[in-house]
Amino acid sequence: MLPCPFHLLTGLNCPFCGGQRMVVELLHGHVATAFWLNPALFVGAPLVGVWWLWQREISSQAALVMLCIAIGWGIVRNILGL
């Protein structure tokens, strides 16, 4: 698997760290393990996909909300050590 460039440079986990491992675990049917590797991405990615299918576009306001959630998750996961 490819290492996270952000993690290599800073030693911190980005909001997407664990995403590759999460997908691999999902493909092997290990849903609980996949969830704990990156809970925000596990829940958020399908929600964004459904939103896009429903709206066929993502407004700048929705993109800003997603960016704020990603930044917030990145901060929380590094403070809590997740």
Coordinates of N, CA, C and O in Angstrom, one line a residue:
M1 N 0.8 -1.2 0.0 CA 0.0 0.0 0.0 C 0.9 1.2 0.0 O 2.0 1.2 0.6
L2 N 0.4 2.3 -0.6 CA 1.1 3.5 -0.7 C 1.1 4.3 0.7 O 0.0 4.4 1.3
P3 N 2.2 4.8 1.1 CA 2.2 5.6 2.4 C 1.5 6.9 2.2 O 1.6 7.5 1.1
C4 N 1.0 7.5 3.2 CA 0.4 8.8 3.2 C 1.5 9.9 3.1 O 2.3 10.0 4.1
P5 N 1.5 10.8 2.1 CA 2.6 11.8 2.1 C 2.5 12.8 3.2 O 3.5 13.2 3.8
F6 N 1.3 13.1 3.6 CA 1.1 14.0 4.8 C 1.7 13.4 6.1 O 2.4 14.1 6.8
H7 N 1.4 12.1 6.3 CA 1.9 11.4 7.5 C 3.5 11.3 7.4 O 4.1 11.5 8.4
L8 N 4.0 11.1 6.2 CA 5.5 11.0 6.1 C 6.1 12.3 6.4 O 7.2 12.3 7.0
L9 N 5.5 13.4 6.0 CA 6.1 14.7 6.2 C 6.0 15.3 7.6 O 6.8 15.9 8.1
T10 N 4.8 15.0 8.2 CA 4.5 15.6 9.5 C 4.4 14.7 10.7 O 4.5 15.1 11.8
G11 N 4.2 13.4 10.4 CA 4.0 12.4 11.5 C 2.6 12.4 12.0 O 2.3 11.7 12.9
L12 N 1.7 13.2 11.5 CA 0.3 13.3 11.9 C -0.5 12.5 10.9 O -0.1 12.3 9.7
N13 N -1.7 12.1 11.4 CA -2.6 11.4 10.5 C -3.5 12.5 9.8 O -4.1 13.3 10.4
C14 N -3.7 12.3 8.5 CA -4.6 13.2 7.7 C -6.0 12.6 7.9 O -6.2 11.5 8.4
P15 N -7.0 13.4 7.4 CA -8.4 12.9 7.6 C -8.6 11.6 6.8 O -9.5 10.8 7.1
F16 N -7.8 11.3 5.8 CA -8.0 10.1 5.0 C -7.0 9.0 5.3 O -7.1 7.9 4.7
C17 N -6.1 9.1 6.3 CA -5.2 8.1 6.7 C -6.1 6.8 7.1 O -7.0 7.0 7.8
G18 N -5.7 5.7 6.6 CA -6.4 4.5 6.9 C -7.4 4.1 5.9 O -8.1 3.1 5.9
G19 N -7.6 5.0 4.9 CA -8.6 4.8 3.8 C -8.3 3.6 3.0 O -9.2 2.9 2.6
Q20 N -7.0 3.4 2.6 CA -6.7 2.3 1.8 C -6.9 1.0 2.5 O -7.5 0.0 2.0
R21 N -6.5 1.0 3.8 CA -6.7 -0.2 4.6 C -8.1 -0.5 4.8 O -8.6 -1.6 4.9
M22 N -8.9 0.6 5.0 CA -10.4 0.5 5.2 C -11.0 -0.2 4.0 O -11.8 -1.1 4.1
V23 N -10.6 0.2 2.8 CA -11.2 -0.4 1.5 C -10.8 -1.9 1.4 O -11.6 -2.7 1.1
V24 N -9.6 -2.2 1.8 CA -9.1 -3.6 1.7 C -9.9 -4.4 2.7 O -10.4 -5.5 2.3
E25 N -10.1 -3.9 3.9 CA -10.9 -4.7 4.9 C -12.3 -4.8 4.4 O -12.9 -5.9 4.6
L26 N -12.9 -3.8 3.8 CA -14.3 -3.9 3.3 C -14.4 -5.0 2.2 O -15.3 -5.8 2.1
L27 N -13.4 -5.0 1.3 CA -13.3 -6.0 0.2 C -13.2 -7.4 0.8 O -13.7 -8.4 0.1
H28 N -12.6 -7.6 2.0 CA -12.5 -8.9 2.6 C -13.7 -9.2 3.5 O -13.8 -10.2 4.2
G29 N -14.7 -8.2 3.6 CA -15.9 -8.5 4.4 C -15.7 -8.1 5.8 O -16.6 -8.5 6.6
H30 N -14.7 -7.5 6.2 CA -14.4 -7.1 7.6 C -15.0 -5.7 7.9 O -14.2 -4.8 8.0
V31 N -16.3 -5.6 8.1 CA -16.9 -4.3 8.2 C -16.5 -3.5 9.4 O -16.2 -2.3 9.4
A32 N -16.5 -4.2 10.6 CA -16.2 -3.6 11.8 C -14.7 -3.1 11.8 O -14.5 -1.9 12.3
T33 N -13.8 -3.8 11.3 CA -12.4 -3.4 11.3 C -12.3 -2.2 10.3 O -11.6 -1.3 10.7
A34 N -13.0 -2.3 9.2 CA -13.0 -1.1 8.3 C -13.5 0.1 8.9 O -12.9 1.2 8.7
F35 N -14.5 0.0 9.7 CA -15.1 1.2 10.4 C -14.1 1.8 11.3 O -13.9 3.0 11.3
W36 N -13.4 1.0 12.1 CA -12.5 1.6 13.1 C -11.2 2.1 12.5 O -10.5 2.9 13.1
L37 N -10.9 1.7 11.2 CA -9.7 2.3 10.6 C -9.9 3.8 10.2 O -8.9 4.5 10.3
N38 N -11.1 4.1 9.8 CA -11.4 5.5 9.6 C -12.9 5.7 9.6 O -13.6 5.7 8.5
P39 N -13.5 5.9 10.8 CA -15.0 6.1 10.9 C -15.6 7.2 10.1 O -16.6 7.0 9.5
A40 N -14.9 8.3 10.0 CA -15.4 9.5 9.3 C -15.5 9.2 7.8 O -16.5 9.5 7.1
L41 N -14.5 8.6 7.2 CA -14.5 8.2 5.8 C -15.5 7.1 5.5 O -16.2 7.1 4.5
F42 N -15.6 6.1 6.5 CA -16.5 5.0 6.3 C -17.9 5.5 6.2 O -18.7 5.0 5.4
V43 N -18.3 6.5 7.0 CA -19.7 7.0 7.0 C -19.8 8.1 5.9 O -20.8 8.2 5.2
G44 N -18.8 9.0 5.8 CA -18.9 10.1 4.9 C -18.8 9.9 3.4 O -19.5 10.5 2.7
A45 N -18.0 8.9 3.0 CA -17.9 8.6 1.6 C -19.2 8.2 0.9 O -19.6 8.7 -0.1
P46 N -19.9 7.2 1.6 CA -21.2 6.9 1.0 C -22.2 8.0 1.0 O -23.0 8.2 0.1
L47 N -22.2 8.8 2.0 CA -23.1 10.0 2.1 C -22.8 11.0 1.0 O -23.8 11.5 0.4
V48 N -21.6 11.2 0.7 CA -21.2 12.2 -0.4 C -21.6 11.5 -1.7 O -22.2 12.2 -2.6
G49 N -21.4 10.2 -1.9 CA -21.8 9.6 -3.1 C -23.3 9.6 -3.3 O -23.8 9.9 -4.4
V50 N -24.1 9.4 -2.3 CA -25.6 9.5 -2.4 C -26.0 10.9 -2.7 O -26.9 11.1 -3.5
W51 N -25.4 11.9 -2.0 CA -25.7 13.3 -2.3 C -25.4 13.6 -3.7 O -26.2 14.3 -4.4
W52 N -24.3 13.2 -4.2 CA -23.9 13.5 -5.6 C -24.9 12.9 -6.6 O -25.3 13.5 -7.6
L53 N -25.3 11.6 -6.3 CA -26.3 10.9 -7.2 C -27.6 11.6 -7.2 O -28.3 11.7 -8.2
W54 N -28.0 12.1 -6.0 CA -29.3 12.8 -5.9 C -29.3 14.2 -6.5 O -30.2 14.5 -7.2
Q55 N -28.2 15.0 -6.3 CA -28.2 16.3 -6.8 C -27.5 16.5 -8.1 O -27.6 17.5 -8.8
R56 N -26.6 15.5 -8.5 CA -25.8 15.6 -9.7 C -24.8 16.7 -9.7 O -24.2 17.0 -10.7
E57 N -24.6 17.4 -8.5 CA -23.6 18.4 -8.4 C -23.4 18.6 -6.9 O -24.3 18.3 -6.1
I58 N -22.3 19.1 -6.5 CA -22.0 19.5 -5.1 C -21.8 21.0 -5.1 O -20.8 21.5 -5.7
S59 N -22.7 21.7 -4.4 CA -22.5 23.2 -4.3 C -21.3 23.6 -3.6 O -20.7 22.8 -2.8
S60 N -20.9 24.8 -3.8 CA -19.7 25.3 -3.1 C -20.0 25.3 -1.5 O -19.0 25.1 -0.8
Q61 N -21.2 25.6 -1.1 CA -21.5 25.5 0.3 C -21.4 24.1 0.9 O -20.8 23.9 1.9
A62 N -21.8 23.1 0.1 CA -21.7 21.7 0.6 C -20.2 21.3 0.6 O -19.8 20.6 1.5
A63 N -19.5 21.8 -0.4 CA -18.0 21.5 -0.5 C -17.3 22.1 0.7 O -16.4 21.5 1.3
L64 N -17.7 23.3 1.1 CA -17.1 24.0 2.3 C -17.5 23.2 3.6 O -16.6 23.0 4.4
V65 N -18.7 22.7 3.7 CA -19.0 21.9 4.9 C -18.2 20.7 4.9 O -17.7 20.3 6.0
M66 N -18.0 20.0 3.8 CA -17.2 18.7 3.7 C -15.8 19.0 4.1 O -15.2 18.2 4.8
L67 N -15.3 20.2 3.6 CA -13.9 20.5 3.9 C -13.7 20.8 5.4 O -12.8 20.3 6.1
C68 N -14.7 21.5 6.0 CA -14.6 21.8 7.5 C -14.7 20.5 8.3 O -14.0 20.3 9.3
I69 N -15.6 19.5 7.9 CA -15.7 18.3 8.5 C -14.4 17.5 8.4 O -13.9 16.9 9.4
A70 N -13.7 17.5 7.3 CA -12.5 16.8 7.1 C -11.4 17.4 7.9 O -10.6 16.7 8.6
I71 N -11.3 18.7 8.0 CA -10.3 19.4 8.8 C -10.6 19.1 10.3 O -9.6 18.8 11.1
G72 N -11.8 19.2 10.7 CA -12.2 18.9 12.1 C -11.9 17.4 12.5 O -11.3 17.2 13.5
W73 N -12.2 16.5 11.6 CA -11.8 15.1 11.8 C -10.3 14.9 11.9 O -9.8 14.1 12.8
G74 N -9.6 15.6 11.1 CA -8.1 15.5 11.1 C -7.6 16.0 12.5 O -6.7 15.4 13.0
I75 N -8.1 17.0 13.0 CA -7.7 17.6 14.3 C -8.1 16.6 15.4 O -7.3 16.3 16.3
V76 N -9.3 16.2 15.4 CA -9.8 15.3 16.5 C -9.1 14.0 16.5 O -8.6 13.5 17.6
R77 N -8.8 13.4 15.3 CA -8.1 12.1 15.3 C -6.7 12.2 15.8 O -6.2 11.2 16.4
N78 N -6.1 13.3 15.6 CA -4.7 13.5 16.1 C -4.6 13.8 17.6 O -3.7 13.4 18.3
I79 N -5.6 14.5 18.1 CA -5.7 14.8 19.5 C -6.0 13.6 20.3 O -5.4 13.3 21.3
L80 N -7.0 12.8 19.8 CA -7.4 11.6 20.5 C -6.5 10.4 20.2 O -6.6 9.3 20.8
G81 N -5.6 10.5 19.2 CA -4.7 9.4 18.8 C -5.4 8.3 18.1 O -5.1 7.1 18.2
L82 N -6.5 8.6 17.3 CA -7.2 7.6 16.5 C -6.5 7.3 15.2 O -6.1 8.0 14.5

